């Protein structure tokens, strides 16, 4: 499994240290963008993403928790994102167009759903996305409790991907820790996002290794 630490839980006063942890030990930078409207929280924006990009030696995965994702795809692509995901709930029938827009910048496109959105809602897009992000908490805040329903949702998406012959990856985000990593891997997860479990750990490098080994 690929490990994508979420910088939402990083130490912003010493961001370089946490960026280096990802460079040295993990696989992907997960960057959470919140607008205070799609989710009731505001995180960080372009200055932070651009600063990370200057030091990142691993790909940057931008998770857009914003209304009108189509307005900001270009700026995040130009800021250096290798992967951009948007919430289906924010795009609905425009999802096809948002995926095309992301691909137009040569960036991998992901579609995200919150835990209360039926997985079948995104089945029409599975043939064209590069990854599916299943939230295992409601988007908006780090440090929430992992929702057990996630395993069944991962399996359902995996079964549909297999049925249509898609190699799109499955990413899970929220409350991920070494306690649930193994079972998530068995269910079919390819990318684990973890904020608190990595950056609030005493030894972030060991936490990444523990997630990887499940
Ligand atoms: C939540 C974000 C997550 C968050 C995960 O809305 O999308 O990426 O940082 O944090 P933890 O791993 O602490 O649940
Ligand atoms: Zn996220």
PDB file of C-alpha atoms and ligand atoms in Angstrom:
ATOM      1  CA  UNK A   1       0.000   0.000   0.000  1.00  0.00           C
ATOM      2  CA  UNK A   2       1.043   3.556  -0.637  1.00  0.00           C
ATOM      3  CA  UNK A   3       1.094   5.857   2.385  1.00  0.00           C
ATOM      4  CA  UNK A   4      -0.060   9.452   1.974  1.00  0.00           C
ATOM      5  CA  UNK A   5       0.457  11.509   5.139  1.00  0.00           C
ATOM      6  CA  UNK A   6      -1.996  14.402   5.428  1.00  0.00           C
ATOM      7  CA  UNK A   7      -0.218  17.670   6.143  1.00  0.00           C
ATOM      8  CA  UNK A   8      -3.359  18.941   7.881  1.00  0.00           C
ATOM      9  CA  UNK A   9      -1.905  17.351  11.028  1.00  0.00           C
ATOM     10  CA  UNK A  10       1.606  18.721  10.433  1.00  0.00           C
ATOM     11  CA  UNK A  11       3.426  21.243  12.580  1.00  0.00           C
ATOM     12  CA  UNK A  12       2.996  24.382  10.468  1.00  0.00           C
ATOM     13  CA  UNK A  13       5.682  26.248  12.363  1.00  0.00           C
ATOM     14  CA  UNK A  14       8.170  23.557  11.362  1.00  0.00           C
ATOM     15  CA  UNK A  15       6.638  22.371   8.120  1.00  0.00           C
ATOM     16  CA  UNK A  16      10.004  21.589   6.530  1.00  0.00           C
ATOM     17  CA  UNK A  17      10.585  18.855   9.097  1.00  0.00           C
ATOM     18  CA  UNK A  18       7.264  17.154   8.330  1.00  0.00           C
ATOM     19  CA  UNK A  19       7.765  17.550   4.571  1.00  0.00           C
ATOM     20  CA  UNK A  20      11.092  15.776   4.978  1.00  0.00           C
ATOM     21  CA  UNK A  21       9.389  12.911   6.842  1.00  0.00           C
ATOM     22  CA  UNK A  22       7.167  12.334   3.828  1.00  0.00           C
ATOM     23  CA  UNK A  23      10.084  12.628   1.400  1.00  0.00           C
ATOM     24  CA  UNK A  24      12.151  10.133   3.359  1.00  0.00           C
ATOM     25  CA  UNK A  25       9.567   7.599   4.484  1.00  0.00           C
ATOM     26  CA  UNK A  26       6.210   7.886   2.725  1.00  0.00           C
ATOM     27  CA  UNK A  27       4.921   7.877  -0.864  1.00  0.00           C
ATOM     28  CA  UNK A  28       2.567  10.791  -1.466  1.00  0.00           C
ATOM     29  CA  UNK A  29       1.844  14.233   0.053  1.00  0.00           C
ATOM     30  CA  UNK A  30      -1.879  14.530   0.864  1.00  0.00           C
ATOM     31  CA  UNK A  31      -2.962  18.194   0.921  1.00  0.00           C
ATOM     32  CA  UNK A  32      -6.431  19.033   2.248  1.00  0.00           C
ATOM     33  CA  UNK A  33      -8.036  22.137   0.785  1.00  0.00           C
ATOM     34  CA  UNK A  34     -11.143  23.347   2.660  1.00  0.00           C
ATOM     35  CA  UNK A  35     -13.217  26.396   1.847  1.00  0.00           C
ATOM     36  CA  UNK A  36     -15.457  26.851   4.892  1.00  0.00           C
ATOM     37  CA  UNK A  37     -18.505  26.282   2.665  1.00  0.00           C
ATOM     38  CA  UNK A  38     -18.398  22.738   1.321  1.00  0.00           C
ATOM     39  CA  UNK A  39     -17.039  21.778   4.750  1.00  0.00           C
ATOM     40  CA  UNK A  40     -17.340  23.787   7.977  1.00  0.00           C
ATOM     41  CA  UNK A  41     -13.605  24.362   8.262  1.00  0.00           C
ATOM     42  CA  UNK A  42     -10.849  26.264   6.463  1.00  0.00           C
ATOM     43  CA  UNK A  43      -7.399  24.768   6.035  1.00  0.00           C
ATOM     44  CA  UNK A  44      -4.716  26.301   3.837  1.00  0.00           C
ATOM     45  CA  UNK A  45      -4.286  27.419   0.268  1.00  0.00           C
ATOM     46  CA  UNK A  46      -1.827  28.167  -2.505  1.00  0.00           C
ATOM     47  CA  UNK A  47       1.073  29.649  -0.491  1.00  0.00           C
ATOM     48  CA  UNK A  48       1.349  26.465   1.555  1.00  0.00           C
ATOM     49  CA  UNK A  49       0.926  24.123  -1.424  1.00  0.00           C
ATOM     50  CA  UNK A  50       3.548  26.085  -3.390  1.00  0.00           C
ATOM     51  CA  UNK A  51       5.970  26.004  -0.477  1.00  0.00           C
ATOM     52  CA  UNK A  52       5.562  22.230  -0.122  1.00  0.00           C
ATOM     53  CA  UNK A  53       6.032  21.845  -3.888  1.00  0.00           C
ATOM     54  CA  UNK A  54       9.451  23.478  -3.668  1.00  0.00           C
ATOM     55  CA  UNK A  55      10.706  20.747  -1.335  1.00  0.00           C
ATOM     56  CA  UNK A  56       8.543  17.764  -2.312  1.00  0.00           C
ATOM     57  CA  UNK A  57      10.298  14.777  -3.843  1.00  0.00           C
ATOM     58  CA  UNK A  58       7.099  12.707  -3.741  1.00  0.00           C
ATOM     59  CA  UNK A  59       3.913  13.462  -5.734  1.00  0.00           C
ATOM     60  CA  UNK A  60       1.368  15.876  -4.295  1.00  0.00           C
ATOM     61  CA  UNK A  61      -2.247  14.705  -3.975  1.00  0.00           C
ATOM     62  CA  UNK A  62      -4.618  17.655  -3.563  1.00  0.00           C
ATOM     63  CA  UNK A  63      -7.972  16.786  -1.930  1.00  0.00           C
ATOM     64  CA  UNK A  64     -10.412  19.565  -2.776  1.00  0.00           C
ATOM     65  CA  UNK A  65     -13.175  19.988  -0.196  1.00  0.00           C
ATOM     66  CA  UNK A  66     -14.597  23.032  -1.925  1.00  0.00           C
ATOM     67  CA  UNK A  67     -17.630  24.140  -3.885  1.00  0.00           C
ATOM     68  CA  UNK A  68     -16.955  24.810  -7.579  1.00  0.00           C
ATOM     69  CA  UNK A  69     -13.830  22.663  -7.824  1.00  0.00           C
ATOM     70  CA  UNK A  70     -13.636  23.540 -11.528  1.00  0.00           C
ATOM     71  CA  UNK A  71     -12.602  27.088 -10.604  1.00  0.00           C
ATOM     72  CA  UNK A  72      -9.402  25.995  -8.873  1.00  0.00           C
ATOM     73  CA  UNK A  73      -8.167  22.909 -10.717  1.00  0.00           C
ATOM     74  CA  UNK A  74      -5.855  24.952 -12.928  1.00  0.00           C
ATOM     75  CA  UNK A  75      -4.165  26.762 -10.045  1.00  0.00           C
ATOM     76  CA  UNK A  76      -3.524  23.570  -8.106  1.00  0.00           C
ATOM     77  CA  UNK A  77      -2.245  21.855 -11.241  1.00  0.00           C
ATOM     78  CA  UNK A  78       0.121  24.789 -11.836  1.00  0.00           C
ATOM     79  CA  UNK A  79       1.155  24.680  -8.167  1.00  0.00           C
ATOM     80  CA  UNK A  80       2.509  21.210  -8.849  1.00  0.00           C
ATOM     81  CA  UNK A  81      -0.259  18.732  -8.001  1.00  0.00           C
ATOM     82  CA  UNK A  82       0.239  15.307  -9.584  1.00  0.00           C
ATOM     83  CA  UNK A  83      -3.179  14.156  -8.363  1.00  0.00           C
ATOM     84  CA  UNK A  84      -6.324  16.228  -7.760  1.00  0.00           C
ATOM     85  CA  UNK A  85      -9.528  14.875  -6.262  1.00  0.00           C
ATOM     86  CA  UNK A  86     -12.872  16.639  -5.986  1.00  0.00           C
ATOM     87  CA  UNK A  87     -16.057  15.712  -4.126  1.00  0.00           C
ATOM     88  CA  UNK A  88     -18.824  14.207  -6.224  1.00  0.00           C
ATOM     89  CA  UNK A  89     -21.274  15.980  -3.883  1.00  0.00           C
ATOM     90  CA  UNK A  90     -19.799  19.336  -4.991  1.00  0.00           C
ATOM     91  CA  UNK A  91     -19.833  18.579  -8.717  1.00  0.00           C
ATOM     92  CA  UNK A  92     -22.742  16.162  -9.306  1.00  0.00           C
ATOM     93  CA  UNK A  93     -23.580  16.150 -13.037  1.00  0.00           C
ATOM     94  CA  UNK A  94     -20.504  18.270 -13.720  1.00  0.00           C
ATOM     95  CA  UNK A  95     -18.243  15.458 -12.507  1.00  0.00           C
ATOM     96  CA  UNK A  96     -17.420  14.322 -16.043  1.00  0.00           C
ATOM     97  CA  UNK A  97     -16.330  17.840 -16.970  1.00  0.00           C
ATOM     98  CA  UNK A  98     -14.200  18.216 -13.827  1.00  0.00           C
ATOM     99  CA  UNK A  99     -12.425  14.916 -14.553  1.00  0.00           C
ATOM    100  CA  UNK A 100     -11.710  16.079 -18.119  1.00  0.00           C
ATOM    101  CA  UNK A 101     -10.473  19.425 -16.829  1.00  0.00           C
ATOM    102  CA  UNK A 102      -8.036  17.733 -14.407  1.00  0.00           C
ATOM    103  CA  UNK A 103      -6.804  15.387 -17.141  1.00  0.00           C
ATOM    104  CA  UNK A 104      -6.307  18.382 -19.431  1.00  0.00           C
ATOM    105  CA  UNK A 105      -3.495  19.519 -17.138  1.00  0.00           C
ATOM    106  CA  UNK A 106      -1.924  16.066 -17.242  1.00  0.00           C
ATOM    107  CA  UNK A 107      -2.883  15.459 -13.632  1.00  0.00           C
ATOM    108  CA  UNK A 108      -4.419  12.260 -12.233  1.00  0.00           C
ATOM    109  CA  UNK A 109      -8.100  12.711 -11.404  1.00  0.00           C
ATOM    110  CA  UNK A 110      -9.835  11.353  -8.306  1.00  0.00           C
ATOM    111  CA  UNK A 111     -13.472  11.418  -7.262  1.00  0.00           C
ATOM    112  CA  UNK A 112     -14.322  11.600  -3.544  1.00  0.00           C
ATOM    113  CA  UNK A 113     -17.451  10.749  -1.581  1.00  0.00           C
ATOM    114  CA  UNK A 114     -18.388  11.254   2.045  1.00  0.00           C
ATOM    115  CA  UNK A 115     -19.546   8.260   4.122  1.00  0.00           C
ATOM    116  CA  UNK A 116     -23.255   9.035   3.586  1.00  0.00           C
ATOM    117  CA  UNK A 117     -23.067   9.110  -0.212  1.00  0.00           C
ATOM    118  CA  UNK A 118     -24.017   5.770  -1.816  1.00  0.00           C
ATOM    119  CA  UNK A 119     -21.025   4.276  -3.615  1.00  0.00           C
ATOM    120  CA  UNK A 120     -23.235   3.600  -6.633  1.00  0.00           C
ATOM    121  CA  UNK A 121     -23.444   7.378  -7.239  1.00  0.00           C
ATOM    122  CA  UNK A 122     -19.883   7.374  -8.539  1.00  0.00           C
ATOM    123  CA  UNK A 123     -20.075   4.143 -10.550  1.00  0.00           C
ATOM    124  CA  UNK A 124     -20.713   6.095 -13.792  1.00  0.00           C
ATOM    125  CA  UNK A 125     -17.277   7.736 -13.394  1.00  0.00           C
ATOM    126  CA  UNK A 126     -15.171   4.724 -12.465  1.00  0.00           C
ATOM    127  CA  UNK A 127     -14.180   4.137 -16.072  1.00  0.00           C
ATOM    128  CA  UNK A 128     -12.459   7.497 -16.354  1.00  0.00           C
ATOM    129  CA  UNK A 129     -10.986   8.382 -12.955  1.00  0.00           C
ATOM    130  CA  UNK A 130      -7.478   7.395 -11.896  1.00  0.00           C
ATOM    131  CA  UNK A 131      -8.494   6.942  -8.277  1.00  0.00           C
ATOM    132  CA  UNK A 132     -11.475   6.885  -5.969  1.00  0.00           C
ATOM    133  CA  UNK A 133     -11.215   8.500  -2.537  1.00  0.00           C
ATOM    134  CA  UNK A 134     -13.594   7.015   0.000  1.00  0.00           C
ATOM    135  CA  UNK A 135     -13.908   9.157   3.112  1.00  0.00           C
ATOM    136  CA  UNK A 136     -13.895   7.088   6.282  1.00  0.00           C
ATOM    137  CA  UNK A 137     -14.999  10.160   8.296  1.00  0.00           C
ATOM    138  CA  UNK A 138     -17.019  13.169   7.194  1.00  0.00           C
ATOM    139  CA  UNK A 139     -14.655  15.522   5.387  1.00  0.00           C
ATOM    140  CA  UNK A 140     -13.691  18.664   7.266  1.00  0.00           C
ATOM    141  CA  UNK A 141     -11.541  17.810  10.253  1.00  0.00           C
ATOM    142  CA  UNK A 142      -8.572  15.663  11.161  1.00  0.00           C
ATOM    143  CA  UNK A 143      -8.554  13.442  14.221  1.00  0.00           C
ATOM    144  CA  UNK A 144     -12.029  11.902  13.829  1.00  0.00           C
ATOM    145  CA  UNK A 145     -12.986   8.288  14.484  1.00  0.00           C
ATOM    146  CA  UNK A 146     -12.738   5.802  11.626  1.00  0.00           C
ATOM    147  CA  UNK A 147     -16.139   4.553  10.418  1.00  0.00           C
ATOM    148  CA  UNK A 148     -16.363   0.764  10.218  1.00  0.00           C
ATOM    149  CA  UNK A 149     -18.778   0.859   7.264  1.00  0.00           C
ATOM    150  CA  UNK A 150     -15.772   1.800   5.153  1.00  0.00           C
ATOM    151  CA  UNK A 151     -14.642  -1.816   4.651  1.00  0.00           C
ATOM    152  CA  UNK A 152     -17.881  -2.763   2.882  1.00  0.00           C
ATOM    153  CA  UNK A 153     -17.732   0.408   0.768  1.00  0.00           C
ATOM    154  CA  UNK A 154     -14.173  -0.350  -0.312  1.00  0.00           C
ATOM    155  CA  UNK A 155     -15.195  -3.882  -1.295  1.00  0.00           C
ATOM    156  CA  UNK A 156     -18.173  -2.614  -3.285  1.00  0.00           C
ATOM    157  CA  UNK A 157     -16.043  -0.138  -5.241  1.00  0.00           C
ATOM    158  CA  UNK A 158     -13.321  -2.739  -5.761  1.00  0.00           C
ATOM    159  CA  UNK A 159     -15.879  -5.226  -7.118  1.00  0.00           C
ATOM    160  CA  UNK A 160     -17.227  -2.656  -9.564  1.00  0.00           C
ATOM    161  CA  UNK A 161     -13.705  -1.661 -10.690  1.00  0.00           C
ATOM    162  CA  UNK A 162     -12.936  -5.328 -11.326  1.00  0.00           C
ATOM    163  CA  UNK A 163     -16.233  -5.805 -13.154  1.00  0.00           C
ATOM    164  CA  UNK A 164     -15.480  -2.990 -15.601  1.00  0.00           C
ATOM    165  CA  UNK A 165     -11.782  -3.905 -15.851  1.00  0.00           C
ATOM    166  CA  UNK A 166     -10.551  -0.619 -14.375  1.00  0.00           C
ATOM    167  CA  UNK A 167      -7.167  -0.294 -12.690  1.00  0.00           C
ATOM    168  CA  UNK A 168      -8.175   2.873 -10.823  1.00  0.00           C
ATOM    169  CA  UNK A 169      -6.751   2.993  -7.300  1.00  0.00           C
ATOM    170  CA  UNK A 170      -8.768   3.162  -4.092  1.00  0.00           C
ATOM    171  CA  UNK A 171      -7.726   5.682  -1.444  1.00  0.00           C
ATOM    172  CA  UNK A 172      -9.193   5.907   2.069  1.00  0.00           C
ATOM    173  CA  UNK A 173      -9.029   9.025   4.246  1.00  0.00           C
ATOM    174  CA  UNK A 174     -10.007   9.684   7.859  1.00  0.00           C
ATOM    175  CA  UNK A 175      -9.163   7.973  11.131  1.00  0.00           C
ATOM    176  CA  UNK A 176      -6.697   5.647   9.414  1.00  0.00           C
ATOM    177  CA  UNK A 177      -4.163   4.075  11.774  1.00  0.00           C
ATOM    178  CA  UNK A 178      -2.046   0.929  12.061  1.00  0.00           C
ATOM    179  CA  UNK A 179      -5.115  -0.621  13.773  1.00  0.00           C
ATOM    180  CA  UNK A 180      -7.252  -0.593  10.614  1.00  0.00           C
ATOM    181  CA  UNK A 181      -4.574  -0.452   7.901  1.00  0.00           C
ATOM    182  CA  UNK A 182      -4.234  -4.215   7.468  1.00  0.00           C
ATOM    183  CA  UNK A 183      -7.945  -4.822   7.090  1.00  0.00           C
ATOM    184  CA  UNK A 184      -8.226  -1.901   4.660  1.00  0.00           C
ATOM    185  CA  UNK A 185      -5.441  -3.387   2.561  1.00  0.00           C
ATOM    186  CA  UNK A 186      -7.217  -6.740   2.453  1.00  0.00           C
ATOM    187  CA  UNK A 187     -10.456  -5.032   1.421  1.00  0.00           C
ATOM    188  CA  UNK A 188      -8.683  -3.556  -1.618  1.00  0.00           C
ATOM    189  CA  UNK A 189      -7.260  -0.185  -0.580  1.00  0.00           C
ATOM    190  CA  UNK A 190      -4.205   1.026  -2.510  1.00  0.00           C
ATOM    191  CA  UNK A 191      -3.531   4.392  -0.836  1.00  0.00           C
ATOM    192  CA  UNK A 192      -3.896   5.128   2.867  1.00  0.00           C
ATOM    193  CA  UNK A 193      -4.193   8.766   3.934  1.00  0.00           C
ATOM    194  CA  UNK A 194      -3.233   9.410   7.553  1.00  0.00           C
ATOM    195  CA  UNK A 195      -2.837  12.711   9.384  1.00  0.00           C
ATOM    196  CA  UNK A 196      -2.867  12.254  13.147  1.00  0.00           C
ATOM    197  CA  UNK A 197      -1.540   8.686  13.008  1.00  0.00           C
ATOM    198  CA  UNK A 198       1.639   9.982  11.360  1.00  0.00           C
ATOM    199  CA  UNK A 199       2.283  13.514  12.573  1.00  0.00           C
ATOM    200  CA  UNK A 200       0.954  13.199  16.118  1.00  0.00           C
ATOM    201  CA  UNK A 201       2.990  10.033  16.621  1.00  0.00           C
ATOM    202  CA  UNK A 202       6.164  10.184  18.667  1.00  0.00           C
ATOM    203  CA  UNK A 203       8.042   8.596  15.763  1.00  0.00           C
ATOM    204  CA  UNK A 204       6.401   9.538  12.445  1.00  0.00           C
ATOM    205  CA  UNK A 205       8.771   7.338  10.407  1.00  0.00           C
ATOM    206  CA  UNK A 206       7.855   4.303  12.506  1.00  0.00           C
ATOM    207  CA  UNK A 207       4.161   5.231  12.166  1.00  0.00           C
ATOM    208  CA  UNK A 208       4.479   5.224   8.369  1.00  0.00           C
ATOM    209  CA  UNK A 209       6.167   1.812   8.515  1.00  0.00           C
ATOM    210  CA  UNK A 210       3.416   0.485  10.804  1.00  0.00           C
ATOM    211  CA  UNK A 211       0.735   1.680   8.378  1.00  0.00           C
ATOM    212  CA  UNK A 212       2.535   0.109   5.460  1.00  0.00           C
ATOM    213  CA  UNK A 213       2.871  -3.245   7.188  1.00  0.00           C
ATOM    214  CA  UNK A 214      -0.745  -3.109   8.319  1.00  0.00           C
TER     215      UNK A 214
HETATM  216  C1  LIG B   1     -10.372  15.292   6.628  1.00  0.00           C
HETATM  217  C2  LIG B   1      -9.188  15.235   5.710  1.00  0.00           C
HETATM  218  C3  LIG B   1      -8.181  14.238   6.082  1.00  0.00           C
HETATM  219  C4  LIG B   1      -7.573  14.442   7.443  1.00  0.00           C
HETATM  220  C5  LIG B   1      -7.301  13.091   8.002  1.00  0.00           C
HETATM  221  O1  LIG B   1     -11.364  16.051   6.069  1.00  0.00           O
HETATM  222  O2  LIG B   1      -9.592  14.942   4.385  1.00  0.00           O
HETATM  223  O3  LIG B   1      -7.176  14.093   5.090  1.00  0.00           O
HETATM  224  O4  LIG B   1      -6.396  15.184   7.430  1.00  0.00           O
HETATM  225  O5  LIG B   1      -6.863  13.226   9.302  1.00  0.00           O
HETATM  226  P1  LIG B   1      -6.800  11.992  10.301  1.00  0.00           P
HETATM  227  O6  LIG B   1      -5.894  10.970   9.682  1.00  0.00           O
HETATM  228  O7  LIG B   1      -6.248  12.602  11.531  1.00  0.00           O
HETATM  229  O8  LIG B   1      -8.203  11.465  10.458  1.00  0.00           O
HETATM  230 ZN1  LIG B   2      -8.037  14.456   2.864  1.00  0.00          ZN
END
